[in-house]
PDB file of C-alpha atoms in Angstrom:
ATOM      1  CA  MET B   1      26.079 -91.595 -64.213  1.00 49.00           C
ATOM      2  CA  THR B   2      22.863 -93.202 -62.994  1.00 48.00           C
ATOM      3  CA  PRO B   3      19.670 -91.170 -62.520  1.00 48.00           C
ATOM      4  CA  HIS B   4      20.091 -91.338 -58.752  1.00 49.00           C
ATOM      5  CA  ASP B   5      23.810 -90.648 -58.653  1.00 49.00           C
ATOM      6  CA  HIS B   6      24.427 -86.989 -57.738  1.00 45.00           C
ATOM      7  CA  SER B   7      28.007 -87.324 -56.567  1.00 44.00           C
ATOM      8  CA  THR B   8      29.231 -85.287 -59.505  1.00 45.00           C
ATOM      9  CA  LEU B   9      26.359 -82.816 -59.682  1.00 44.00           C
ATOM     10  CA  PRO B  10      27.280 -79.251 -58.681  1.00 45.00           C
ATOM     11  CA  MET B  11      25.783 -78.396 -55.333  1.00 42.00           C
ATOM     12  CA  ALA B  12      24.349 -74.984 -54.515  1.00 41.00           C
ATOM     13  CA  PRO B  13      26.740 -73.002 -52.378  1.00 42.00           C
ATOM     14  CA  GLU B  14      25.559 -71.790 -48.999  1.00 37.00           C
ATOM     15  CA  SER B  15      24.187 -68.330 -49.378  1.00 38.00           C
ATOM     16  CA  ALA B  16      22.082 -65.878 -47.475  1.00 40.00           C
ATOM     17  CA  ALA B  17      19.287 -66.593 -49.935  1.00 39.00           C
ATOM     18  CA  ASP B  18      18.568 -69.765 -47.985  1.00 40.00           C
ATOM     19  CA  PRO B  19      15.601 -68.781 -45.777  1.00 42.00           C
ATOM     20  CA  GLY B  20      16.901 -71.028 -43.015  1.00 41.00           C
ATOM     21  CA  ARG B  21      20.104 -69.056 -42.625  1.00 40.00           C
ATOM     22  CA  PRO B  22      20.329 -65.901 -40.492  1.00 41.00           C
ATOM     23  CA  ARG B  23      20.519 -62.660 -42.400  1.00 44.00           C
ATOM     24  CA  THR B  24      23.594 -60.494 -42.105  1.00 43.00           C
ATOM     25  CA  ALA B  25      22.638 -56.915 -41.344  1.00 56.00           C
ATOM     26  CA  ARG B  26      24.549 -53.678 -41.460  1.00 63.00           C
ATOM     27  CA  PRO B  27      23.892 -50.082 -40.307  1.00 67.00           C
ATOM     28  CA  ARG B  28      21.956 -47.759 -42.587  1.00 72.00           C
ATOM     29  CA  ILE B  29      24.740 -45.136 -42.487  1.00 80.00           C
ATOM     30  CA  SER B  30      28.434 -45.995 -42.733  1.00 88.00           C
ATOM     31  CA  ALA B  31      31.068 -44.783 -40.299  1.00 92.00           C
ATOM     32  CA  PRO B  32      32.722 -42.425 -42.839  1.00 93.00           C
ATOM     33  CA  LEU B  33      29.390 -40.670 -43.439  1.00 94.00           C
ATOM     34  CA  HIS B  34      28.888 -40.186 -39.717  1.00 96.00           C
ATOM     35  CA  LEU B  35      32.398 -38.762 -39.409  1.00 96.00           C
ATOM     36  CA  LEU B  36      31.775 -36.517 -42.412  1.00 97.00           C
ATOM     37  CA  GLY B  37      28.664 -35.204 -40.671  1.00 96.00           C
ATOM     38  CA  LEU B  38      30.716 -34.623 -37.509  1.00 97.00           C
ATOM     39  CA  LEU B  39      33.304 -32.617 -39.444  1.00 97.00           C
ATOM     40  CA  ALA B  40      30.677 -30.603 -41.309  1.00 97.00           C
ATOM     41  CA  LEU B  41      28.895 -29.785 -38.061  1.00 97.00           C
ATOM     42  CA  TYR B  42      32.149 -28.607 -36.483  1.00 97.00           C
ATOM     43  CA  LEU B  43      33.051 -26.419 -39.439  1.00 97.00           C
ATOM     44  CA  VAL B  44      29.624 -24.765 -39.607  1.00 97.00           C
ATOM     45  CA  ALA B  45      28.781 -24.389 -35.916  1.00 96.00           C
ATOM     46  CA  VAL B  46      32.227 -23.779 -34.427  1.00 95.00           C
ATOM     47  CA  CYS B  47      34.411 -22.385 -37.206  1.00 95.00           C
ATOM     48  CA  THR B  48      32.115 -19.702 -38.644  1.00 96.00           C
ATOM     49  CA  PRO B  49      31.017 -16.387 -37.082  1.00 96.00           C
ATOM     50  CA  PHE B  50      27.420 -17.200 -38.000  1.00 96.00           C
ATOM     51  CA  GLY B  51      27.530 -20.539 -36.205  1.00 95.00           C
ATOM     52  CA  GLN B  52      29.158 -19.106 -33.116  1.00 95.00           C
ATOM     53  CA  ARG B  53      26.689 -16.226 -32.856  1.00 95.00           C
ATOM     54  CA  ALA B  54      23.713 -18.530 -33.331  1.00 95.00           C
ATOM     55  CA  GLU B  55      24.772 -20.943 -30.591  1.00 95.00           C
ATOM     56  CA  ASN B  56      26.057 -18.303 -28.181  1.00 93.00           C
ATOM     57  CA  ALA B  57      22.684 -16.557 -28.446  1.00 92.00           C
ATOM     58  CA  LEU B  58      21.188 -19.647 -26.825  1.00 93.00           C
ATOM     59  CA  LEU B  59      23.321 -19.136 -23.709  1.00 90.00           C
ATOM     60  CA  LYS B  60      22.117 -15.663 -22.707  1.00 85.00           C
ATOM     61  CA  GLY B  61      19.796 -16.711 -19.874  1.00 77.00           C
ATOM     62  CA  VAL B  62      20.208 -16.121 -16.146  1.00 76.00           C
ATOM     63  CA  GLY B  63      22.127 -19.353 -15.578  1.00 82.00           C
ATOM     64  CA  ALA B  64      21.665 -23.015 -14.806  1.00 87.00           C
ATOM     65  CA  GLU B  65      19.102 -22.334 -12.064  1.00 88.00           C
ATOM     66  CA  SER B  66      16.363 -21.752 -14.644  1.00 91.00           C
ATOM     67  CA  ALA B  67      16.684 -25.271 -16.051  1.00 93.00           C
ATOM     68  CA  TRP B  68      13.884 -27.605 -15.000  1.00 93.00           C
ATOM     69  CA  ILE B  69      16.411 -30.343 -14.352  1.00 93.00           C
ATOM     70  CA  TYR B  70      18.598 -28.140 -12.139  1.00 92.00           C
ATOM     71  CA  ASP B  71      17.657 -30.020  -8.956  1.00 89.00           C
ATOM     72  CA  TRP B  72      18.971 -33.229 -10.556  1.00 89.00           C
ATOM     73  CA  SER B  73      22.143 -31.692 -11.937  1.00 88.00           C
ATOM     74  CA  GLY B  74      24.292 -31.958  -8.808  1.00 83.00           C
ATOM     75  CA  SER B  75      25.057 -28.240  -9.007  1.00 76.00           C
ATOM     76  CA  ASP B  76      23.215 -27.419  -5.805  1.00 72.00           C
ATOM     77  CA  TYR B  77      24.992 -28.315  -2.578  1.00 65.00           C
ATOM     78  CA  GLY B  78      23.846 -31.592  -1.052  1.00 64.00           C
ATOM     79  CA  THR B  79      21.925 -32.790  -4.140  1.00 73.00           C
ATOM     80  CA  SER B  80      22.701 -35.899  -6.162  1.00 80.00           C
ATOM     81  CA  ALA B  81      23.205 -35.716  -9.902  1.00 89.00           C
ATOM     82  CA  ALA B  82      21.348 -37.874 -12.376  1.00 91.00           C
ATOM     83  CA  PRO B  83      23.848 -40.095 -14.242  1.00 92.00           C
ATOM     84  CA  PRO B  84      25.992 -39.057 -16.036  1.00 95.00           C
ATOM     85  CA  LEU B  85      25.782 -35.418 -14.918  1.00 93.00           C
ATOM     86  CA  ASP B  86      28.363 -33.728 -12.711  1.00 88.00           C
ATOM     87  CA  ASP B  87      30.559 -36.112 -10.697  1.00 89.00           C
ATOM     88  CA  THR B  88      28.546 -39.212 -11.642  1.00 92.00           C
ATOM     89  CA  ALA B  89      30.039 -39.234 -15.143  1.00 94.00           C
ATOM     90  CA  LEU B  90      33.064 -41.450 -14.493  1.00 94.00           C
ATOM     91  CA  PRO B  91      31.254 -43.890 -12.135  1.00 95.00           C
ATOM     92  CA  THR B  92      28.500 -44.250 -14.744  1.00 96.00           C
ATOM     93  CA  LEU B  93      31.052 -45.022 -17.442  1.00 97.00           C
ATOM     94  CA  LEU B  94      32.856 -47.608 -15.306  1.00 97.00           C
ATOM     95  CA  LEU B  95      29.629 -49.258 -14.155  1.00 97.00           C
ATOM     96  CA  GLY B  96      28.370 -49.429 -17.726  1.00 97.00           C
ATOM     97  CA  MET B  97      31.585 -51.070 -18.891  1.00 97.00           C
ATOM     98  CA  ALA B  98      31.327 -53.594 -16.037  1.00 97.00           C
ATOM     99  CA  VAL B  99      27.764 -54.484 -17.063  1.00 97.00           C
ATOM    100  CA  ILE B 100      28.839 -54.946 -20.684  1.00 97.00           C
ATOM    101  CA  ALA B 101      31.667 -57.238 -19.558  1.00 97.00           C
ATOM    102  CA  ALA B 102      29.310 -59.263 -17.347  1.00 97.00           C
ATOM    103  CA  VAL B 103      26.726 -59.717 -20.112  1.00 96.00           C
ATOM    104  CA  THR B 104      29.466 -60.689 -22.547  1.00 97.00           C
ATOM    105  CA  VAL B 105      30.690 -63.421 -20.229  1.00 97.00           C
ATOM    106  CA  ALA B 106      27.162 -64.626 -19.445  1.00 96.00           C
ATOM    107  CA  ARG B 107      26.130 -64.804 -23.105  1.00 94.00           C
ATOM    108  CA  ARG B 108      29.577 -65.868 -24.351  1.00 94.00           C
ATOM    109  CA  CYS B 109      29.259 -63.366 -27.193  1.00 94.00           C
ATOM    110  CA  TRP B 110      32.969 -62.581 -27.252  1.00 94.00           C
ATOM    111  CA  TRP B 111      33.178 -60.801 -30.585  1.00 95.00           C
ATOM    112  CA  ARG B 112      30.193 -58.603 -29.812  1.00 96.00           C
ATOM    113  CA  GLY B 113      31.564 -57.918 -26.326  1.00 96.00           C
ATOM    114  CA  PHE B 114      34.892 -56.736 -27.738  1.00 96.00           C
ATOM    115  CA  ALA B 115      33.032 -54.602 -30.277  1.00 96.00           C
ATOM    116  CA  ALA B 116      30.827 -53.073 -27.557  1.00 97.00           C
ATOM    117  CA  ALA B 117      33.856 -52.206 -25.437  1.00 97.00           C
ATOM    118  CA  GLY B 118      35.460 -50.647 -28.494  1.00 97.00           C
ATOM    119  CA  VAL B 119      32.376 -48.523 -29.155  1.00 98.00           C
ATOM    120  CA  VAL B 120      32.320 -47.190 -25.584  1.00 97.00           C
ATOM    121  CA  ALA B 121      36.065 -46.565 -25.450  1.00 97.00           C
ATOM    122  CA  GLY B 122      36.155 -45.055 -28.927  1.00 97.00           C
ATOM    123  CA  THR B 123      33.245 -42.732 -28.216  1.00 97.00           C
ATOM    124  CA  PHE B 124      34.362 -41.435 -24.840  1.00 96.00           C
ATOM    125  CA  GLY B 125      38.070 -41.414 -25.654  1.00 96.00           C
ATOM    126  CA  GLY B 126      37.366 -39.792 -28.993  1.00 96.00           C
ATOM    127  CA  THR B 127      35.395 -36.956 -27.450  1.00 96.00           C
ATOM    128  CA  GLU B 128      38.154 -36.303 -24.927  1.00 95.00           C
ATOM    129  CA  VAL B 129      40.845 -36.152 -27.598  1.00 96.00           C
ATOM    130  CA  LEU B 130      38.793 -34.178 -30.100  1.00 95.00           C
ATOM    131  CA  SER B 131      37.481 -31.590 -27.649  1.00 93.00           C
ATOM    132  CA  LYS B 132      40.798 -31.009 -25.859  1.00 91.00           C
ATOM    133  CA  LYS B 133      43.440 -31.585 -28.542  1.00 92.00           C
ATOM    134  CA  VAL B 134      42.076 -31.634 -32.087  1.00 94.00           C
ATOM    135  CA  LEU B 135      38.987 -29.420 -32.439  1.00 93.00           C
ATOM    136  CA  PRO B 136      39.593 -26.033 -30.787  1.00 92.00           C
ATOM    137  CA  ARG B 137      36.990 -23.296 -30.592  1.00 93.00           C
ATOM    138  CA  PRO B 138      38.447 -20.183 -32.233  1.00 92.00           C
ATOM    139  CA  ASP B 139      37.154 -16.863 -30.966  1.00 91.00           C
ATOM    140  CA  LEU B 140      35.728 -15.308 -34.132  1.00 92.00           C
ATOM    141  CA  ILE B 141      33.231 -12.861 -32.618  1.00 90.00           C
ATOM    142  CA  GLY B 142      34.910 -11.538 -29.459  1.00 88.00           C
ATOM    143  CA  ALA B 143      32.809 -13.667 -27.128  1.00 86.00           C
ATOM    144  CA  PRO B 144      33.265 -13.602 -23.331  1.00 86.00           C
ATOM    145  CA  ASP B 145      35.873 -15.963 -21.934  1.00 82.00           C
ATOM    146  CA  MET B 146      33.236 -18.326 -20.544  1.00 82.00           C
ATOM    147  CA  LEU B 147      31.967 -18.901 -24.109  1.00 87.00           C
ATOM    148  CA  THR B 148      35.312 -19.579 -25.761  1.00 88.00           C
ATOM    149  CA  GLU B 149      36.227 -22.847 -24.058  1.00 89.00           C
ATOM    150  CA  ALA B 150      36.403 -25.880 -26.324  1.00 88.00           C
ATOM    151  CA  SER B 151      33.347 -28.097 -25.766  1.00 92.00           C
ATOM    152  CA  PHE B 152      32.851 -29.944 -29.080  1.00 96.00           C
ATOM    153  CA  PRO B 153      31.913 -32.795 -28.855  1.00 96.00           C
ATOM    154  CA  SER B 154      30.271 -33.331 -25.457  1.00 96.00           C
ATOM    155  CA  GLY B 155      31.903 -35.852 -23.137  1.00 95.00           C
ATOM    156  CA  HIS B 156      28.788 -36.109 -20.955  1.00 95.00           C
ATOM    157  CA  VAL B 157      26.630 -37.080 -23.940  1.00 97.00           C
ATOM    158  CA  ALA B 158      29.302 -39.485 -25.166  1.00 97.00           C
ATOM    159  CA  ILE B 159      28.728 -41.669 -22.093  1.00 97.00           C
ATOM    160  CA  PRO B 160      25.046 -42.531 -22.644  1.00 97.00           C
ATOM    161  CA  ALA B 161      25.528 -42.647 -26.413  1.00 98.00           C
ATOM    162  CA  GLY B 162      28.473 -45.043 -26.236  1.00 97.00           C
ATOM    163  CA  LEU B 163      27.007 -47.221 -23.482  1.00 98.00           C
ATOM    164  CA  ALA B 164      23.627 -47.438 -25.187  1.00 97.00           C
ATOM    165  CA  LEU B 165      25.142 -48.523 -28.489  1.00 97.00           C
ATOM    166  CA  GLY B 166      27.461 -50.950 -26.717  1.00 97.00           C
ATOM    167  CA  ALA B 167      24.467 -52.466 -24.914  1.00 97.00           C
ATOM    168  CA  VAL B 168      22.636 -52.839 -28.217  1.00 96.00           C
ATOM    169  CA  LEU B 169      25.552 -54.853 -29.580  1.00 95.00           C
ATOM    170  CA  ILE B 170      25.601 -57.403 -26.757  1.00 96.00           C
ATOM    171  CA  ALA B 171      21.858 -57.683 -26.137  1.00 95.00           C
ATOM    172  CA  SER B 172      20.042 -60.768 -27.378  1.00 92.00           C
ATOM    173  CA  PRO B 173      17.943 -60.244 -30.528  1.00 90.00           C
ATOM    174  CA  ARG B 174      14.723 -60.558 -28.532  1.00 91.00           C
ATOM    175  CA  VAL B 175      15.465 -57.710 -26.110  1.00 94.00           C
ATOM    176  CA  ARG B 176      17.648 -55.592 -28.398  1.00 94.00           C
ATOM    177  CA  PRO B 177      14.821 -53.294 -29.593  1.00 94.00           C
ATOM    178  CA  TYR B 178      13.859 -52.528 -25.988  1.00 95.00           C
ATOM    179  CA  VAL B 179      17.474 -51.848 -25.033  1.00 96.00           C
ATOM    180  CA  THR B 180      17.589 -49.425 -27.945  1.00 95.00           C
ATOM    181  CA  MET B 181      14.458 -47.668 -26.683  1.00 96.00           C
ATOM    182  CA  VAL B 182      15.870 -47.235 -23.169  1.00 97.00           C
ATOM    183  CA  GLY B 183      19.150 -45.966 -24.609  1.00 97.00           C
ATOM    184  CA  MET B 184      17.301 -43.430 -26.759  1.00 97.00           C
ATOM    185  CA  MET B 185      15.413 -42.072 -23.767  1.00 97.00           C
ATOM    186  CA  TRP B 186      18.571 -41.806 -21.654  1.00 97.00           C
ATOM    187  CA  LEU B 187      20.469 -40.100 -24.454  1.00 98.00           C
ATOM    188  CA  ALA B 188      17.644 -37.627 -25.130  1.00 98.00           C
ATOM    189  CA  ALA B 189      17.355 -36.699 -21.452  1.00 97.00           C
ATOM    190  CA  THR B 190      21.121 -36.250 -21.037  1.00 97.00           C
ATOM    191  CA  ALA B 191      21.491 -34.212 -24.229  1.00 98.00           C
ATOM    192  CA  GLY B 192      18.613 -31.958 -23.217  1.00 97.00           C
ATOM    193  CA  ALA B 193      19.932 -31.530 -19.683  1.00 96.00           C
ATOM    194  CA  VAL B 194      23.494 -30.485 -20.539  1.00 96.00           C
ATOM    195  CA  GLN B 195      22.116 -27.854 -22.912  1.00 96.00           C
ATOM    196  CA  ALA B 196      19.509 -26.498 -20.510  1.00 96.00           C
ATOM    197  CA  LEU B 197      22.199 -26.240 -17.815  1.00 94.00           C
ATOM    198  CA  TYR B 198      24.393 -24.256 -20.249  1.00 94.00           C
ATOM    199  CA  HIS B 199      27.135 -26.877 -20.108  1.00 93.00           C
ATOM    200  CA  HIS B 200      26.988 -27.570 -23.845  1.00 95.00           C
ATOM    201  CA  ARG B 201      25.604 -26.238 -27.097  1.00 96.00           C
ATOM    202  CA  PRO B 202      23.391 -28.144 -29.582  1.00 97.00           C
ATOM    203  CA  SER B 203      26.367 -28.852 -31.846  1.00 97.00           C
ATOM    204  CA  ASP B 204      28.254 -30.417 -28.926  1.00 97.00           C
ATOM    205  CA  VAL B 205      25.579 -33.021 -28.175  1.00 98.00           C
ATOM    206  CA  LEU B 206      25.008 -33.800 -31.846  1.00 98.00           C
ATOM    207  CA  GLY B 207      28.754 -34.159 -32.406  1.00 97.00           C
ATOM    208  CA  ALA B 208      29.110 -36.694 -29.588  1.00 97.00           C
ATOM    209  CA  THR B 209      26.172 -38.702 -30.932  1.00 98.00           C
ATOM    210  CA  LEU B 210      27.597 -38.727 -34.451  1.00 98.00           C
ATOM    211  CA  LEU B 211      30.921 -39.971 -33.109  1.00 98.00           C
ATOM    212  CA  ALA B 212      29.190 -42.761 -31.161  1.00 98.00           C
ATOM    213  CA  CYS B 213      27.200 -43.778 -34.245  1.00 97.00           C
ATOM    214  CA  ALA B 214      30.404 -43.836 -36.296  1.00 97.00           C
ATOM    215  CA  CYS B 215      32.063 -46.157 -33.781  1.00 97.00           C
ATOM    216  CA  TYR B 216      29.001 -48.416 -33.771  1.00 97.00           C
ATOM    217  CA  SER B 217      28.808 -48.577 -37.562  1.00 95.00           C
ATOM    218  CA  LEU B 218      32.505 -49.417 -37.789  1.00 95.00           C
ATOM    219  CA  ALA B 219      32.187 -52.111 -35.116  1.00 95.00           C
ATOM    220  CA  VAL B 220      29.274 -53.786 -36.906  1.00 94.00           C
ATOM    221  CA  ARG B 221      31.158 -53.651 -40.199  1.00 92.00           C
ATOM    222  CA  LEU B 222      34.216 -55.323 -38.679  1.00 91.00           C
ATOM    223  CA  LEU B 223      32.327 -58.049 -36.828  1.00 90.00           C
ATOM    224  CA  PRO B 224      32.622 -61.560 -38.297  1.00 86.00           C
ATOM    225  CA  ALA B 225      29.584 -62.563 -40.340  1.00 72.00           C
ATOM    226  CA  ALA B 226      28.426 -65.092 -37.751  1.00 63.00           C
ATOM    227  CA  ALA B 227      28.605 -62.511 -34.956  1.00 67.00           C
ATOM    228  CA  ALA B 228      26.969 -59.744 -36.994  1.00 63.00           C
ATOM    229  CA  SER B 229      23.972 -61.820 -38.098  1.00 58.00           C
ATOM    230  CA  ASN B 230      20.523 -62.261 -36.592  1.00 54.00           C
ATOM    231  CA  ALA B 231      19.189 -58.738 -36.864  1.00 56.00           C
ATOM    232  CA  PRO B 232      16.212 -58.408 -34.495  1.00 56.00           C
ATOM    233  CA  ARG B 233      12.678 -58.092 -35.788  1.00 67.00           C
ATOM    234  CA  THR B 234      11.412 -54.895 -34.161  1.00 72.00           C
ATOM    235  CA  PRO B 235       7.754 -54.810 -33.077  1.00 78.00           C
ATOM    236  CA  ARG B 236       5.873 -52.539 -35.439  1.00 84.00           C
ATOM    237  CA  ALA B 237       4.733 -50.014 -32.833  1.00 89.00           C
ATOM    238  CA  LEU B 238       7.990 -49.885 -30.879  1.00 91.00           C
ATOM    239  CA  PRO B 239       9.821 -47.240 -32.961  1.00 91.00           C
ATOM    240  CA  THR B 240       6.864 -44.866 -32.625  1.00 94.00           C
ATOM    241  CA  VAL B 241       6.687 -45.431 -28.870  1.00 95.00           C
ATOM    242  CA  ALA B 242      10.462 -45.046 -28.494  1.00 95.00           C
ATOM    243  CA  LEU B 243      10.552 -41.795 -30.464  1.00 96.00           C
ATOM    244  CA  ALA B 244       7.549 -40.402 -28.586  1.00 97.00           C
ATOM    245  CA  LEU B 245       9.065 -41.166 -25.171  1.00 97.00           C
ATOM    246  CA  SER B 246      12.398 -39.734 -26.309  1.00 97.00           C
ATOM    247  CA  ALA B 247      10.656 -36.540 -27.387  1.00 97.00           C
ATOM    248  CA  ILE B 248       8.991 -36.236 -23.975  1.00 97.00           C
ATOM    249  CA  GLY B 249      12.316 -36.791 -22.224  1.00 97.00           C
ATOM    250  CA  ALA B 250      14.041 -34.239 -24.447  1.00 97.00           C
ATOM    251  CA  LEU B 251      11.352 -31.632 -23.755  1.00 97.00           C
ATOM    252  CA  ALA B 252      11.410 -32.180 -20.001  1.00 96.00           C
ATOM    253  CA  ALA B 253      15.203 -32.213 -19.683  1.00 96.00           C
ATOM    254  CA  GLY B 254      15.815 -29.343 -22.108  1.00 96.00           C
ATOM    255  CA  ALA B 255      13.186 -26.977 -20.703  1.00 96.00           C
ATOM    256  CA  ARG B 256      14.005 -23.673 -19.020  1.00 96.00           C
ATOM    257  CA  ASP B 257      11.818 -21.174 -17.186  1.00 93.00           C
ATOM    258  CA  ASP B 258      13.261 -18.079 -18.871  1.00 90.00           C
ATOM    259  CA  SER B 259      13.043 -18.894 -22.593  1.00 91.00           C
ATOM    260  CA  LEU B 260      10.618 -20.942 -24.654  1.00 95.00           C
ATOM    261  CA  THR B 261      12.832 -20.588 -27.741  1.00 94.00           C
ATOM    262  CA  GLU B 262      15.880 -22.001 -25.978  1.00 95.00           C
ATOM    263  CA  SER B 263      13.829 -24.824 -24.513  1.00 96.00           C
ATOM    264  CA  LEU B 264      12.499 -25.856 -27.920  1.00 97.00           C
ATOM    265  CA  VAL B 265      15.918 -25.662 -29.591  1.00 97.00           C
ATOM    266  CA  PHE B 266      17.535 -27.711 -26.836  1.00 97.00           C
ATOM    267  CA  ALA B 267      14.741 -30.281 -26.967  1.00 98.00           C
ATOM    268  CA  ALA B 268      14.957 -30.507 -30.758  1.00 98.00           C
ATOM    269  CA  ALA B 269      18.712 -31.153 -30.651  1.00 98.00           C
ATOM    270  CA  ALA B 270      18.265 -33.782 -27.928  1.00 98.00           C
ATOM    271  CA  PHE B 271      15.491 -35.506 -29.872  1.00 98.00           C
ATOM    272  CA  LEU B 272      17.669 -35.516 -32.985  1.00 98.00           C
ATOM    273  CA  CYS B 273      20.379 -37.309 -30.968  1.00 98.00           C
ATOM    274  CA  ALA B 274      17.894 -40.025 -29.997  1.00 97.00           C
ATOM    275  CA  SER B 275      16.670 -40.282 -33.582  1.00 97.00           C
ATOM    276  CA  LEU B 276      20.233 -40.735 -34.834  1.00 96.00           C
ATOM    277  CA  LEU B 277      20.746 -43.576 -32.377  1.00 96.00           C
ATOM    278  CA  TRP B 278      17.534 -45.288 -33.472  1.00 95.00           C
ATOM    279  CA  TYR B 279      18.260 -44.866 -37.173  1.00 93.00           C
ATOM    280  CA  THR B 280      21.805 -46.172 -36.788  1.00 93.00           C
ATOM    281  CA  THR B 281      20.750 -49.287 -34.900  1.00 91.00           C
ATOM    282  CA  ALA B 282      17.791 -50.004 -37.200  1.00 83.00           C
ATOM    283  CA  GLU B 283      19.926 -52.294 -39.339  1.00 64.00           C
ATOM    284  CA  ARG B 284      19.041 -53.241 -42.876  1.00 59.00           C
ATOM    285  CA  PRO B 285      19.865 -56.538 -44.591  1.00 52.00           C
ATOM    286  CA  SER B 286      23.034 -56.792 -46.608  1.00 48.00           C
ATOM    287  CA  PRO B 287      22.400 -56.596 -50.383  1.00 49.00           C
ATOM    288  CA  THR B 288      23.452 -60.243 -50.640  1.00 46.00           C
ATOM    289  CA  ALA B 289      21.061 -61.391 -47.949  1.00 43.00           C
ATOM    290  CA  ASN B 290      18.043 -61.816 -50.207  1.00 44.00           C
ATOM    291  CA  ALA B 291      19.772 -62.003 -53.591  1.00 43.00           C
ATOM    292  CA  PRO B 292      18.075 -64.517 -55.952  1.00 45.00           C
ATOM    293  CA  LEU B 293      20.009 -67.493 -57.222  1.00 41.00           C
ATOM    294  CA  THR B 294      21.601 -66.996 -60.608  1.00 41.00           C
ATOM    295  CA  GLU B 295      22.547 -69.466 -63.279  1.00 40.00           C
ATOM    296  CA  SER B 296      26.011 -69.685 -61.768  1.00 42.00           C
ATOM    297  CA  GLN B 297      24.389 -70.814 -58.529  1.00 45.00           C
ATOM    298  CA  PRO B 298      22.366 -73.912 -59.521  1.00 44.00           C
ATOM    299  CA  ARG B 299      19.677 -75.106 -57.190  1.00 45.00           C
ATOM    300  CA  ALA B 300      20.191 -78.400 -55.409  1.00 45.00           C
ATOM    301  CA  HIS B 301      18.399 -81.268 -57.141  1.00 43.00           C
ATOM    302  CA  ARG B 302      15.730 -83.085 -55.278  1.00 45.00           C
ATOM    303  CA  SER B 303      16.433 -86.661 -54.410  1.00 44.00           C
ATOM    304  CA  GLY B 304      15.086 -89.086 -57.005  1.00 45.00           C
ATOM    305  CA  THR B 305      15.232 -86.753 -60.022  1.00 43.00           C
TER     306      THR B 305
END
């Protein structure tokens, strides 16, 4: 073999250690952990007398009229509801799915488009099945009939949670952080509103968000490596801005005139929903993405050596 003949030299395999290759990213929390959190939340908040008393105590006000967002709830005759409240829920879901389909076709990101549709369908369909068929609300404390209906997890919160995470999947890396921020704000406002209007409890909104995050984590895990790569580089100040705006939206939507305690609890639960969405979409590199080359992975020789 001549000094310049490298036909028989072992070549370095392609790996994510090559700085020119896109990094493969994955969610910080796996789908099973999200589902475990969903189950634990249900068992504590819904299936124990302590949990039921604690959440029912938050629904002792004079009614939905005391919620700041009441005029946007669609409950009053002749008023329009902010999506996805009241009768705007289904149109919002269908319009969101249509937008996801249109962006998928425009960007030709077929795998991500299928994954986004799966996240939306899995989140909304999952909440419908779980709340109506699988996760009943046993009456452990002799509560009034209006407080014994199954409501875990929340279908209204599932719509913004699922659509926001689906939009994150199909957005281009450059705009993905900003799509995440808008989704966080929408989710926080919706979660706060349905609590302040006494449509749902804190556990309901958190349960729907955990289910959406589980669907998203599973979708990212199942995506082909090429489709799951190119994690966006988030501007340094954007997470702080997104969380601050989400907190403001949660406070405004979750506020009531008759109880400061209820308002703060509702806002805290809504803000936690937004934080879960941000933390789930803030992907981290795969352990193999920056792994150093080992002796079994020889470096390519420079020409002329």
